[in-house]
PDB file of C-alpha atoms in Angstrom:
ATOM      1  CA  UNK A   1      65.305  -5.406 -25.009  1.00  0.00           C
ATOM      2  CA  UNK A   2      65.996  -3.928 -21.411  1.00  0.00           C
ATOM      3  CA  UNK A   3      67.689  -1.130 -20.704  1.00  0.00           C
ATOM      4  CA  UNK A   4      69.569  -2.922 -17.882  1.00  0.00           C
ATOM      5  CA  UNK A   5      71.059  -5.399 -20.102  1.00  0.00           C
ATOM      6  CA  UNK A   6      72.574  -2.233 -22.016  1.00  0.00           C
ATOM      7  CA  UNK A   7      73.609  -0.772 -18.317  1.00  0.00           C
ATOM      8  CA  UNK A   8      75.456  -4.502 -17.906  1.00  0.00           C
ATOM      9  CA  UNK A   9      77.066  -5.003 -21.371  1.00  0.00           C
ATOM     10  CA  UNK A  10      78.092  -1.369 -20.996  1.00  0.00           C
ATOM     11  CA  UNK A  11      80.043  -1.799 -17.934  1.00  0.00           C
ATOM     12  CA  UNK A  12      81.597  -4.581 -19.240  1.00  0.00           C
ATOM     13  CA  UNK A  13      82.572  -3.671 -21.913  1.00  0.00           C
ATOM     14  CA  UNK A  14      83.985  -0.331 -20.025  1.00  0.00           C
ATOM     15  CA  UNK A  15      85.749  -2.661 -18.009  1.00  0.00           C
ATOM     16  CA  UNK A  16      86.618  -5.257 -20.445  1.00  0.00           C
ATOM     17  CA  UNK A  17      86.388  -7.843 -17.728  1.00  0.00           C
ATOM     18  CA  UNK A  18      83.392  -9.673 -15.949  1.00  0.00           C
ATOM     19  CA  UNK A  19      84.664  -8.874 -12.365  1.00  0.00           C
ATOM     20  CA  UNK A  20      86.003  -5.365 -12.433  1.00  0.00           C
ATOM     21  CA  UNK A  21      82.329  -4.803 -13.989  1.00  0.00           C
ATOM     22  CA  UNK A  22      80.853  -7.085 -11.108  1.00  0.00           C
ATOM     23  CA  UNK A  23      82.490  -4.993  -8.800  1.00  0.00           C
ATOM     24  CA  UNK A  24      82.018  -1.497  -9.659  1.00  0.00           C
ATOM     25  CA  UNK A  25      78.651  -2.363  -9.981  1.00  0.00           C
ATOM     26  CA  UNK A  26      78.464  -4.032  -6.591  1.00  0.00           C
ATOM     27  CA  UNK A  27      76.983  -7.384  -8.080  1.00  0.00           C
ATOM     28  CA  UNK A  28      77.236 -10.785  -8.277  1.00  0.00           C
ATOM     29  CA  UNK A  29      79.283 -12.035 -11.460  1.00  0.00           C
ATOM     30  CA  UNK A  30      76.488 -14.423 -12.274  1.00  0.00           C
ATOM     31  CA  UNK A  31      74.101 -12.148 -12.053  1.00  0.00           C
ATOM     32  CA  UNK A  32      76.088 -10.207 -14.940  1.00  0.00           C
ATOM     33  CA  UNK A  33      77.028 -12.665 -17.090  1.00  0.00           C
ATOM     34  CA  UNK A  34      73.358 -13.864 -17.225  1.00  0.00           C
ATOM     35  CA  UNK A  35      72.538 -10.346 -17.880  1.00  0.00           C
ATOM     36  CA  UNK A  36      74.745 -10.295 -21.167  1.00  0.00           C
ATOM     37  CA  UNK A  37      73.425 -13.922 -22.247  1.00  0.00           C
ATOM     38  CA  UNK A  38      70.113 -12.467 -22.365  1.00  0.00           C
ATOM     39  CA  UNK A  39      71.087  -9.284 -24.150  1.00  0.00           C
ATOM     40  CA  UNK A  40      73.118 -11.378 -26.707  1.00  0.00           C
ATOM     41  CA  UNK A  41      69.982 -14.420 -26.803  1.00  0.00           C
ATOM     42  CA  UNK A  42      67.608 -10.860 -28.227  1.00  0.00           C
ATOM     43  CA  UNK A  43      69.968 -10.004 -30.278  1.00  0.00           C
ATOM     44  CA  UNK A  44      71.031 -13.072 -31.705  1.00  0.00           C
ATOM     45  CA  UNK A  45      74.754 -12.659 -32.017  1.00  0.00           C
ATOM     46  CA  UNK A  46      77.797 -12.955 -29.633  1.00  0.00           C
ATOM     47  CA  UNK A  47      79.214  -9.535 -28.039  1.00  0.00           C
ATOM     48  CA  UNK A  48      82.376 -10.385 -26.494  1.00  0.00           C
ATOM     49  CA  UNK A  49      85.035 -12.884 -27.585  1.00  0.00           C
ATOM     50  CA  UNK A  50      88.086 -14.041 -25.245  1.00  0.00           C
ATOM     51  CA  UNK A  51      90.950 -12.289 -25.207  1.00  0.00           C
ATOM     52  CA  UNK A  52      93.947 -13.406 -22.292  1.00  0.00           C
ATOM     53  CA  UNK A  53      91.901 -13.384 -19.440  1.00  0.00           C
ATOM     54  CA  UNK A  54      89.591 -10.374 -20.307  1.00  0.00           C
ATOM     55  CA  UNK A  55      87.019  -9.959 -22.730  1.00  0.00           C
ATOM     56  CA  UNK A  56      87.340  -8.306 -26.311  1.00  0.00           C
ATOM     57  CA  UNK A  57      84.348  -6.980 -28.306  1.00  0.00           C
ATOM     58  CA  UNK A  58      83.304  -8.540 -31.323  1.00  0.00           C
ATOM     59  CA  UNK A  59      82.578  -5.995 -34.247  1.00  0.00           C
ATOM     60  CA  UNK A  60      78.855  -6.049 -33.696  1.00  0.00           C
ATOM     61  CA  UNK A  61      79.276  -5.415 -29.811  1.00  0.00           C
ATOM     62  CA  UNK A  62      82.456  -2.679 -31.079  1.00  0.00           C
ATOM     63  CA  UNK A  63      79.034  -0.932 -33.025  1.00  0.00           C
ATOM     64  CA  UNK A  64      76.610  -1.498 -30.042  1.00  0.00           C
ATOM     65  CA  UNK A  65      79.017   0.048 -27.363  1.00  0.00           C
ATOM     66  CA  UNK A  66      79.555   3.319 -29.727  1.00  0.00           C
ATOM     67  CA  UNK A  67      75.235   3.725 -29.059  1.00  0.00           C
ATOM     68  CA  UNK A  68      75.141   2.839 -25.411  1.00  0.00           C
ATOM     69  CA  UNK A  69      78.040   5.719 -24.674  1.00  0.00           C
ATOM     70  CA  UNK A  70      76.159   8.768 -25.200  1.00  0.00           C
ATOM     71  CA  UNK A  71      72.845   7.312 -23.370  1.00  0.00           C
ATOM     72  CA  UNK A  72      75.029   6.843 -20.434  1.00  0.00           C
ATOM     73  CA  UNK A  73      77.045   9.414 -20.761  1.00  0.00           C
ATOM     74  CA  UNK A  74      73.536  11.353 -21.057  1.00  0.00           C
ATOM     75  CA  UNK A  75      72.147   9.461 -18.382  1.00  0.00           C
ATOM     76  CA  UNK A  76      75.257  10.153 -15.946  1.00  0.00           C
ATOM     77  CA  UNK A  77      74.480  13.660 -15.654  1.00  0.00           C
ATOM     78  CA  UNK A  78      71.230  13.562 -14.226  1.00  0.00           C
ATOM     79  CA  UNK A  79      72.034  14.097 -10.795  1.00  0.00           C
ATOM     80  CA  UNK A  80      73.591  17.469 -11.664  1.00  0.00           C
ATOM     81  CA  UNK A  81      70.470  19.146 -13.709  1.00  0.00           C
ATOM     82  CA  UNK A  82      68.696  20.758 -10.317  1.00  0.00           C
ATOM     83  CA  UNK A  83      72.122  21.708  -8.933  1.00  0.00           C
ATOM     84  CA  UNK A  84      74.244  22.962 -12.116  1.00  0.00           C
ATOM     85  CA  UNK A  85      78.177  22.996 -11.423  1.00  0.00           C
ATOM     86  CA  UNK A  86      79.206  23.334  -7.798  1.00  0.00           C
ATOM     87  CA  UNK A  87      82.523  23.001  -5.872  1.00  0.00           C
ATOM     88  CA  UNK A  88      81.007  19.123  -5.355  1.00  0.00           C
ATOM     89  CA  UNK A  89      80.709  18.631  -8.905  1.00  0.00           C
ATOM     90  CA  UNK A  90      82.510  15.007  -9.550  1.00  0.00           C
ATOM     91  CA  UNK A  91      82.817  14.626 -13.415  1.00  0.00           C
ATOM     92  CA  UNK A  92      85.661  12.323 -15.275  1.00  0.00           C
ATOM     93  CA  UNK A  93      86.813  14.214 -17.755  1.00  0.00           C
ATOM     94  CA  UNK A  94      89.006  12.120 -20.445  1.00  0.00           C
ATOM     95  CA  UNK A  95      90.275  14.663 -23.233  1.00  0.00           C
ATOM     96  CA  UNK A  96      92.698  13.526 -25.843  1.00  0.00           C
ATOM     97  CA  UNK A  97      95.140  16.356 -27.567  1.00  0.00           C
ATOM     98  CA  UNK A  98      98.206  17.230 -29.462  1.00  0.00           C
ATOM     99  CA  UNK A  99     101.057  17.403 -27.331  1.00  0.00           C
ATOM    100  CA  UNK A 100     101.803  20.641 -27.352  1.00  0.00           C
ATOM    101  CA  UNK A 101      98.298  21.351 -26.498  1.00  0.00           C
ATOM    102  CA  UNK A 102      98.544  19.149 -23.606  1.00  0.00           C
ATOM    103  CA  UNK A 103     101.751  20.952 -22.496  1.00  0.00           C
ATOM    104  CA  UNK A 104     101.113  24.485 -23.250  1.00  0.00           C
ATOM    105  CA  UNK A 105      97.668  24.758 -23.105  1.00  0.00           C
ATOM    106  CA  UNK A 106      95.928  22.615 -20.993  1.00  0.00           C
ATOM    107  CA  UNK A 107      98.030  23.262 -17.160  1.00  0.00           C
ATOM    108  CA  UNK A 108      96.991  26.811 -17.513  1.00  0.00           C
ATOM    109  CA  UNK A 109      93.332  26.109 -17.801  1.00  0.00           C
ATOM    110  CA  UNK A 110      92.836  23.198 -15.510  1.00  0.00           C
ATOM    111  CA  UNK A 111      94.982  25.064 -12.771  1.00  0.00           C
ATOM    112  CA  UNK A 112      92.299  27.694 -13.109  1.00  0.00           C
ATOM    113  CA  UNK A 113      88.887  25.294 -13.097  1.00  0.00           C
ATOM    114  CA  UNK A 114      90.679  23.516 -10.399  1.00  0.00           C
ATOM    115  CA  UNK A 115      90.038  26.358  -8.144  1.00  0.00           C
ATOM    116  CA  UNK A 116      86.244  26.424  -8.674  1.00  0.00           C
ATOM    117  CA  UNK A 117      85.862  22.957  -9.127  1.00  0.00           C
ATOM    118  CA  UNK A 118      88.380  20.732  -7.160  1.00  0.00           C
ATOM    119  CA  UNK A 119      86.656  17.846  -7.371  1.00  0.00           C
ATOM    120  CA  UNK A 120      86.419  17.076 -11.026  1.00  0.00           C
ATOM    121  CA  UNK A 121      88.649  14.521 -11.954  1.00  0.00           C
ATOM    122  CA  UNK A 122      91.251  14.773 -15.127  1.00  0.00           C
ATOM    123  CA  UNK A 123      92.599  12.203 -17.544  1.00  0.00           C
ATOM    124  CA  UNK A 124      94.293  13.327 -20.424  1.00  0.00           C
ATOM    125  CA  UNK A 125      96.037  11.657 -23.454  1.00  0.00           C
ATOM    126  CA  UNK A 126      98.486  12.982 -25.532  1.00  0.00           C
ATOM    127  CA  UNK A 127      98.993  11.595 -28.891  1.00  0.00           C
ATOM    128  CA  UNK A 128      98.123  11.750 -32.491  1.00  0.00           C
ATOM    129  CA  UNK A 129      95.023  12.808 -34.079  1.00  0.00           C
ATOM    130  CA  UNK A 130      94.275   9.707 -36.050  1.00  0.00           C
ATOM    131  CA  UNK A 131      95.124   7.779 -32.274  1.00  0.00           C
ATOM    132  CA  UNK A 132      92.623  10.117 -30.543  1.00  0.00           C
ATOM    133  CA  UNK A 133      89.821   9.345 -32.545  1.00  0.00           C
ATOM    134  CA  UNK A 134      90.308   5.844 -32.278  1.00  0.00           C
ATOM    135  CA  UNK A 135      90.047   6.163 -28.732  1.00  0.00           C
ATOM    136  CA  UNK A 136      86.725   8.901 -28.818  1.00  0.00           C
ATOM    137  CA  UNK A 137      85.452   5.763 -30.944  1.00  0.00           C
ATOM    138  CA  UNK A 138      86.212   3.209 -28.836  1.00  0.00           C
ATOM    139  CA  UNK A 139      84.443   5.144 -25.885  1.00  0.00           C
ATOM    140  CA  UNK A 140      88.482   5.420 -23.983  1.00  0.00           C
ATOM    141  CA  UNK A 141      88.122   9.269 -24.623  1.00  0.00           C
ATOM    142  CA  UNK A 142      85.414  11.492 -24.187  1.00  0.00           C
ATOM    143  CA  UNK A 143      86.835  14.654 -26.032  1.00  0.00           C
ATOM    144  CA  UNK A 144      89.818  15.406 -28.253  1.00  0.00           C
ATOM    145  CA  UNK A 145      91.619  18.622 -29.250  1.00  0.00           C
ATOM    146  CA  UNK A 146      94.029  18.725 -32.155  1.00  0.00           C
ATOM    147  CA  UNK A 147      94.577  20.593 -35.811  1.00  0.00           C
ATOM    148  CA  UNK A 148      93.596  18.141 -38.336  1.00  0.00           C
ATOM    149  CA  UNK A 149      89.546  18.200 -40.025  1.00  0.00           C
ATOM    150  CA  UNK A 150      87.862  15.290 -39.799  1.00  0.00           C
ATOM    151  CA  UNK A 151      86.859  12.854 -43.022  1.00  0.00           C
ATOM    152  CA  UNK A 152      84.002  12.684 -45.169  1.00  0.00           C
ATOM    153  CA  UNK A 153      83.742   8.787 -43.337  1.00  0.00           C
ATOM    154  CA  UNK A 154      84.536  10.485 -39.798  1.00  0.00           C
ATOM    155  CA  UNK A 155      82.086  12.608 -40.087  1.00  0.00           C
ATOM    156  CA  UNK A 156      79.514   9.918 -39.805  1.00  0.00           C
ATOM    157  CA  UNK A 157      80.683   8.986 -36.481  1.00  0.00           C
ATOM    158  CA  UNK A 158      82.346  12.418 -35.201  1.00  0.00           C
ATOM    159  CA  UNK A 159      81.146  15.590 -34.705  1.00  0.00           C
ATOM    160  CA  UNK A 160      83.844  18.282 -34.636  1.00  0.00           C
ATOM    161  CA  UNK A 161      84.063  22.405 -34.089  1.00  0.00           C
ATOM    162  CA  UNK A 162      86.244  24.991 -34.804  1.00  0.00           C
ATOM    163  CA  UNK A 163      87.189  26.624 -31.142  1.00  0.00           C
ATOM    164  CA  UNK A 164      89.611  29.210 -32.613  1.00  0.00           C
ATOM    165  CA  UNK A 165      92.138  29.795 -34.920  1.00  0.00           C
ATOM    166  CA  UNK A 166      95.988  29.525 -34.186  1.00  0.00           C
ATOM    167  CA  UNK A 167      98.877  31.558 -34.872  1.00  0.00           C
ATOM    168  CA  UNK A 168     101.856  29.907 -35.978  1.00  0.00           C
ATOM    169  CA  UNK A 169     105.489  30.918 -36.517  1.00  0.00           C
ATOM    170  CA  UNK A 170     108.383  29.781 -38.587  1.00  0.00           C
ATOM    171  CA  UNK A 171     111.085  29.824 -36.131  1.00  0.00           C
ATOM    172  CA  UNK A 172     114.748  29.274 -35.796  1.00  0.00           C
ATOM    173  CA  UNK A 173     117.960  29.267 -33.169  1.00  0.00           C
ATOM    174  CA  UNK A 174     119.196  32.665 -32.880  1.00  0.00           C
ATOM    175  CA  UNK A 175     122.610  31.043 -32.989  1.00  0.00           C
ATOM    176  CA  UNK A 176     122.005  30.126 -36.604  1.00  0.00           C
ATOM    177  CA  UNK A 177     122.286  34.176 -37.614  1.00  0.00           C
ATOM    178  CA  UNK A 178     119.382  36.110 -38.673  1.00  0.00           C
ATOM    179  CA  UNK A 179     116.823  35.627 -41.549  1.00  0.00           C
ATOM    180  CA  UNK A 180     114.737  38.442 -42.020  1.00  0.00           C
ATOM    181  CA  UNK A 181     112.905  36.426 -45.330  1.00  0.00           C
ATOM    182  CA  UNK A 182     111.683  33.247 -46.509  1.00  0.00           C
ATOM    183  CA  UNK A 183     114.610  33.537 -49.539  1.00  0.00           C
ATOM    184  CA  UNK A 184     117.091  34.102 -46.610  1.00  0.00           C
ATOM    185  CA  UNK A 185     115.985  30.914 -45.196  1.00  0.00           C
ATOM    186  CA  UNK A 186     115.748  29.157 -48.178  1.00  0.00           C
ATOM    187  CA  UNK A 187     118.982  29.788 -49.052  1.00  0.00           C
ATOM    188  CA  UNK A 188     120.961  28.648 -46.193  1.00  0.00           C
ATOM    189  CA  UNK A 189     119.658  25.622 -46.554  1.00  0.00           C
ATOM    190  CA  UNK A 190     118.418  24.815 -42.725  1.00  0.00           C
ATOM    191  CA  UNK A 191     117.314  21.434 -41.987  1.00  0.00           C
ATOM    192  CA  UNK A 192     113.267  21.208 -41.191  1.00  0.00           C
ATOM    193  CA  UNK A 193     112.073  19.889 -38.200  1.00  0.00           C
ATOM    194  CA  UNK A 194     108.735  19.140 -38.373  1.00  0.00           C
ATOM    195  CA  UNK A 195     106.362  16.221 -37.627  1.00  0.00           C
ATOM    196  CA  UNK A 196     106.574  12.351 -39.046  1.00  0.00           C
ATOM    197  CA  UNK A 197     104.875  12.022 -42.341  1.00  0.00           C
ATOM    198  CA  UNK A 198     103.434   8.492 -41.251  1.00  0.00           C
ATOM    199  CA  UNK A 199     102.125  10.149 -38.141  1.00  0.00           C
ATOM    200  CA  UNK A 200      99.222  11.405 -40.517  1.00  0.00           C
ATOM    201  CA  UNK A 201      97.104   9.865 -43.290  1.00  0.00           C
ATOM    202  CA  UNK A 202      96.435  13.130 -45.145  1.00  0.00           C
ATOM    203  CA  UNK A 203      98.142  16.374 -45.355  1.00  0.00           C
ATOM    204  CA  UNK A 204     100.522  17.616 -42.134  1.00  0.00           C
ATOM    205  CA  UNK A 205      98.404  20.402 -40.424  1.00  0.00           C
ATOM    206  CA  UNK A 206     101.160  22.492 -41.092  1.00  0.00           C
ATOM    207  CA  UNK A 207     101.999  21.918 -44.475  1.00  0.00           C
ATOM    208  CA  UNK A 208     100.090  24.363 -45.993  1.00  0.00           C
ATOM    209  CA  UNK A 209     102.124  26.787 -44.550  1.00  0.00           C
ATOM    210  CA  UNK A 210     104.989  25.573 -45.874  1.00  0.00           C
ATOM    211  CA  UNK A 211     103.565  25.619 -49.718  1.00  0.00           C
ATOM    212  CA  UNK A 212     101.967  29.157 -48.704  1.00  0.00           C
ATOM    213  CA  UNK A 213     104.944  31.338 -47.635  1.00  0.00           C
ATOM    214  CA  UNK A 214     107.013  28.990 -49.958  1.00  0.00           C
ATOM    215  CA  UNK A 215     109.741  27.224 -47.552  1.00  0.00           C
ATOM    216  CA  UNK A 216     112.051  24.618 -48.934  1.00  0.00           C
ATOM    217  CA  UNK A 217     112.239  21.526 -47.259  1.00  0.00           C
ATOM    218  CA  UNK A 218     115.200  20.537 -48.353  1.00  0.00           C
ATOM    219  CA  UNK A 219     116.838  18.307 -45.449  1.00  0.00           C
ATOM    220  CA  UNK A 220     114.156  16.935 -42.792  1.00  0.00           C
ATOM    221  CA  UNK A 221     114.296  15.635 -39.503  1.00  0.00           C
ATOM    222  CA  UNK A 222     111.102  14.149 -38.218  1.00  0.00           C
ATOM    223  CA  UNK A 223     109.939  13.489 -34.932  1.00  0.00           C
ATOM    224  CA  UNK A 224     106.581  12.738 -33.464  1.00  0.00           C
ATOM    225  CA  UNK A 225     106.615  15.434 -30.444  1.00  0.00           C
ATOM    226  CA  UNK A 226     106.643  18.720 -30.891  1.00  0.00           C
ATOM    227  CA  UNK A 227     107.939  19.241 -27.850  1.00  0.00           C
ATOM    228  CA  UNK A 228     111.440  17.118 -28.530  1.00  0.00           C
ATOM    229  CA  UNK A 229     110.727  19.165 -32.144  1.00  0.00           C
ATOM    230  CA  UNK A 230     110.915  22.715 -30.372  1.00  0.00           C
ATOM    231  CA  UNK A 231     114.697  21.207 -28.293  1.00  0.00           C
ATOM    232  CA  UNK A 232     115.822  20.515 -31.483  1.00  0.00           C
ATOM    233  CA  UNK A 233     115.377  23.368 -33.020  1.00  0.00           C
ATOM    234  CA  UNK A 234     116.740  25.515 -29.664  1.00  0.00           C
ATOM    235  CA  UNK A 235     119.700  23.317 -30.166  1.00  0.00           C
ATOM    236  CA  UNK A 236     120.320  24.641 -33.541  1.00  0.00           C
ATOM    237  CA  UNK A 237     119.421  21.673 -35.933  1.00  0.00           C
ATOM    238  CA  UNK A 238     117.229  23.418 -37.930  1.00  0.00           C
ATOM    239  CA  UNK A 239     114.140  25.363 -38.547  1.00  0.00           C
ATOM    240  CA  UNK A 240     110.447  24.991 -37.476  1.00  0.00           C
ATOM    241  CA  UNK A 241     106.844  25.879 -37.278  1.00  0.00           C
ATOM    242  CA  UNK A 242     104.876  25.651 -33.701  1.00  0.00           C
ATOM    243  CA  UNK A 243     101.666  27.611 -32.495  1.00  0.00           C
ATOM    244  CA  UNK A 244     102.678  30.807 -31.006  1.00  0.00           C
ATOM    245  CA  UNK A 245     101.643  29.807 -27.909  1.00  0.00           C
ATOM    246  CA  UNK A 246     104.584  27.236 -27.295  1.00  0.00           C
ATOM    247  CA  UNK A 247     107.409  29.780 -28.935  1.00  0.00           C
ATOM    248  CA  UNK A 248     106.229  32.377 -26.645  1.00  0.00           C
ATOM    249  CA  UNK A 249     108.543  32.760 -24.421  1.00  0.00           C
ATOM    250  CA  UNK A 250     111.907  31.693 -26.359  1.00  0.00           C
ATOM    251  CA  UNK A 251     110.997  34.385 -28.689  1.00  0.00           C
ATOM    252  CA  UNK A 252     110.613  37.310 -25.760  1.00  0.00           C
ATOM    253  CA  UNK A 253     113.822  36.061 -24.347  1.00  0.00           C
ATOM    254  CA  UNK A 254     115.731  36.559 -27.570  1.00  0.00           C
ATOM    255  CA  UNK A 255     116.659  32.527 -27.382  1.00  0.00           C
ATOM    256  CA  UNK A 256     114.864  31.595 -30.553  1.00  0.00           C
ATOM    257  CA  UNK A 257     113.742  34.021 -33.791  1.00  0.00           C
ATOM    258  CA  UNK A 258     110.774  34.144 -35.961  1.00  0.00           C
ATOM    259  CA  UNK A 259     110.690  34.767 -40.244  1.00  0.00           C
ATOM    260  CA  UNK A 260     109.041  38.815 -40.770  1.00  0.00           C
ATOM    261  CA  UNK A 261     105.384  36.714 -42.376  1.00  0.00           C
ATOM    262  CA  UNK A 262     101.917  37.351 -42.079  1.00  0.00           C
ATOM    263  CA  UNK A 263     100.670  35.632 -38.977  1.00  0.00           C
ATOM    264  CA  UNK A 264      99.593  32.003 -40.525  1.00  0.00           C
ATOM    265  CA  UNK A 265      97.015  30.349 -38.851  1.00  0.00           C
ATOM    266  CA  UNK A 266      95.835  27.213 -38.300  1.00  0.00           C
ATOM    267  CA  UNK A 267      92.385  25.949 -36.594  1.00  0.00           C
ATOM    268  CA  UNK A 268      92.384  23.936 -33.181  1.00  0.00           C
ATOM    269  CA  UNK A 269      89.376  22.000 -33.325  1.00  0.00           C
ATOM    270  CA  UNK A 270      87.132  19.755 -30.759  1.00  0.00           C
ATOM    271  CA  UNK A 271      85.615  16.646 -31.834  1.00  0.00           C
ATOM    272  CA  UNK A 272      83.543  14.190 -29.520  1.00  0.00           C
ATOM    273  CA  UNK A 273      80.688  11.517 -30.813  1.00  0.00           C
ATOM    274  CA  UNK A 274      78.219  12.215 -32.643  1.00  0.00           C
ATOM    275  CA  UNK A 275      74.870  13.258 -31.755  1.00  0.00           C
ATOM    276  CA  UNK A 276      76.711  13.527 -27.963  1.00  0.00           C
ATOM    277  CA  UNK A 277      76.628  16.942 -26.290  1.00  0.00           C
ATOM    278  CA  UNK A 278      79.072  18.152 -24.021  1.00  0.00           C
ATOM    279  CA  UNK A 279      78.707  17.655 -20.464  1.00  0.00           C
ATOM    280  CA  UNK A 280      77.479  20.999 -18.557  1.00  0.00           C
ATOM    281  CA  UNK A 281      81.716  21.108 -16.952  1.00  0.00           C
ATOM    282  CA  UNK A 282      83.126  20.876 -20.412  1.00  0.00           C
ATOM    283  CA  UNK A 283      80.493  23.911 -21.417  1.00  0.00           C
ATOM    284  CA  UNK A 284      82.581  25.848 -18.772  1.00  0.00           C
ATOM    285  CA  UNK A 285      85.707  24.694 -19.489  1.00  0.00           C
ATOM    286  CA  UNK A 286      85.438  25.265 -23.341  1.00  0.00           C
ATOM    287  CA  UNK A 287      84.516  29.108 -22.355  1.00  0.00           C
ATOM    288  CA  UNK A 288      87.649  29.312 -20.243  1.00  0.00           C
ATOM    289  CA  UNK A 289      89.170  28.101 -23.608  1.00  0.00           C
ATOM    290  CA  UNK A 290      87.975  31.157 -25.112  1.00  0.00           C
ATOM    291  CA  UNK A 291      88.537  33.647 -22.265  1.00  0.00           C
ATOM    292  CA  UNK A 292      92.192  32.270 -22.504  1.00  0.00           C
ATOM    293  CA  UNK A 293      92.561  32.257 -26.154  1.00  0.00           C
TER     294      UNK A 293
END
């Protein structure tokens, strides 16, 4: 097997089309389909199937793409390991997070690498943790940020560390009075805003806080952003729990208060592919993390 058949199939399916892949590659579209006929003839099974007019992978080429992304991913960054980061430094970076994490989080830090390195490009994705490792899998996303631990079965395919731990508050509308206690809460009955239960296949990441501190859930309203959860709650539906980082301000300016607990915390974590390290940029921008956290 050649390497550039791997470089070909890659592109393609990167591309998930024959020409865009032809023409990011600066080659004739002959010269790549013959490329992935003779990749598929040593293998001995079919890669891609027709989809519309692009190109879907089979399950076997699904398998084969997930091993070709790190080497070229690996392979990518050659140019840059006699020069280390500069200001010329051109990296794609495609991180998937929570939303709040791409709202809150994420502006602060990139405004800050963007002044040492404006020529790094971003593209970010904001969405659930189950969708976000679909797409780390599927080689759409490079990185992904969120609160939920990875499977037993994920862990096969997905490496994942703890970057810090997270406080998080139980907070309501000031408007709503004042509840010093968890039994002061509990017994006014507030609605809970919190996140959809089908949203996640195993336990919500903040759930355990609920069962720790002991907060009734009696009435729920469910919603998939925590942003629109966070308006809700400032428009005095109900009750919630968000990092600290995202009640910050509402809670300085009096417009939202917090239950008297122990700080509860829960971990942000990183995944990315197995067996794939992170890129010399993300290095940096993971100790920014840190600086900032």
């Amino acid at each position: 097997m050649e390497l550039n058949w791997l470089k070909y199939f890659y592109e393609v399916a990167g591309a998930q089309s024959v020409t865009r892949a032809s023409q990011k590659m600066k080659v004739s579209q002959p010269a790549v389909t013959k490329m992935i006929k003779q990749l598929e003839g040593s293998l001995g099974y079919s890669l891609f199937r027709r989809k519309g007019r692009g190109l879907q992978l089979t399950s076997e080429g699904q398998t084969l793409y997930q091993v070709c992304v790190p080497i070229f991913k690996q392979l990518s960054l050659v140019p840059q390991l006699n020069h280390g980061l500069t200001k010329a430094t051109n990296e794609l970076i495609r991180v998937g997070a929570s939303d709040n994490i791409c709202n809150y989080l994420f502006p602060r830090l990139i405004l800050k690498l963007k002044k040492s390195y404006p020529q790094v490009q971003w593209s970010i994705y904001a969405g659930t943790s189950q969708e976000i490792k679909q797409k780390i899998l599927s080689g759409e996303l490079d990185y992904g940020f969120f609160y939920t631990s990875l499977s037993l079965r994920e862990k096969d395919l997905l490496d994942e560390s703890i970057l810090s731990e997270m406080p998080f508050k139980v907070v309501y509308s000031s408007a709503l009075g004042n509840f010093k206690t968890v039994s002061g809460l509990n017994q006014a009955s507030l609605t809970y805003v919190g996140a959809r239960q089908g949203d996640y296949t195993n336990t919500l990441p903040e759930q355990w806080i609920h069962n720790k501190i002991g907060l009734k859930l009696d009435h729920v309203i469910e919603a998939n952003s925590k942003e629109t959860q966070k308006r809700l709650v400032l428009e005095g539906m109900g009750f919630g729990v968000f990092p600290e980082f995202m009640v910050r301000e509402e809670l300085k300016k009096g417009n939202l208060r917090a239950l008297h607990t122990k700080d509860q915390s829960i971990d942000i974590r990183m995944i990315h592919r197995r067996n794939e390290a992170p890129s010399p940029f993300m290095n940096q921008f993971l100790k920014e993390y840190q600086n900032y956290c």
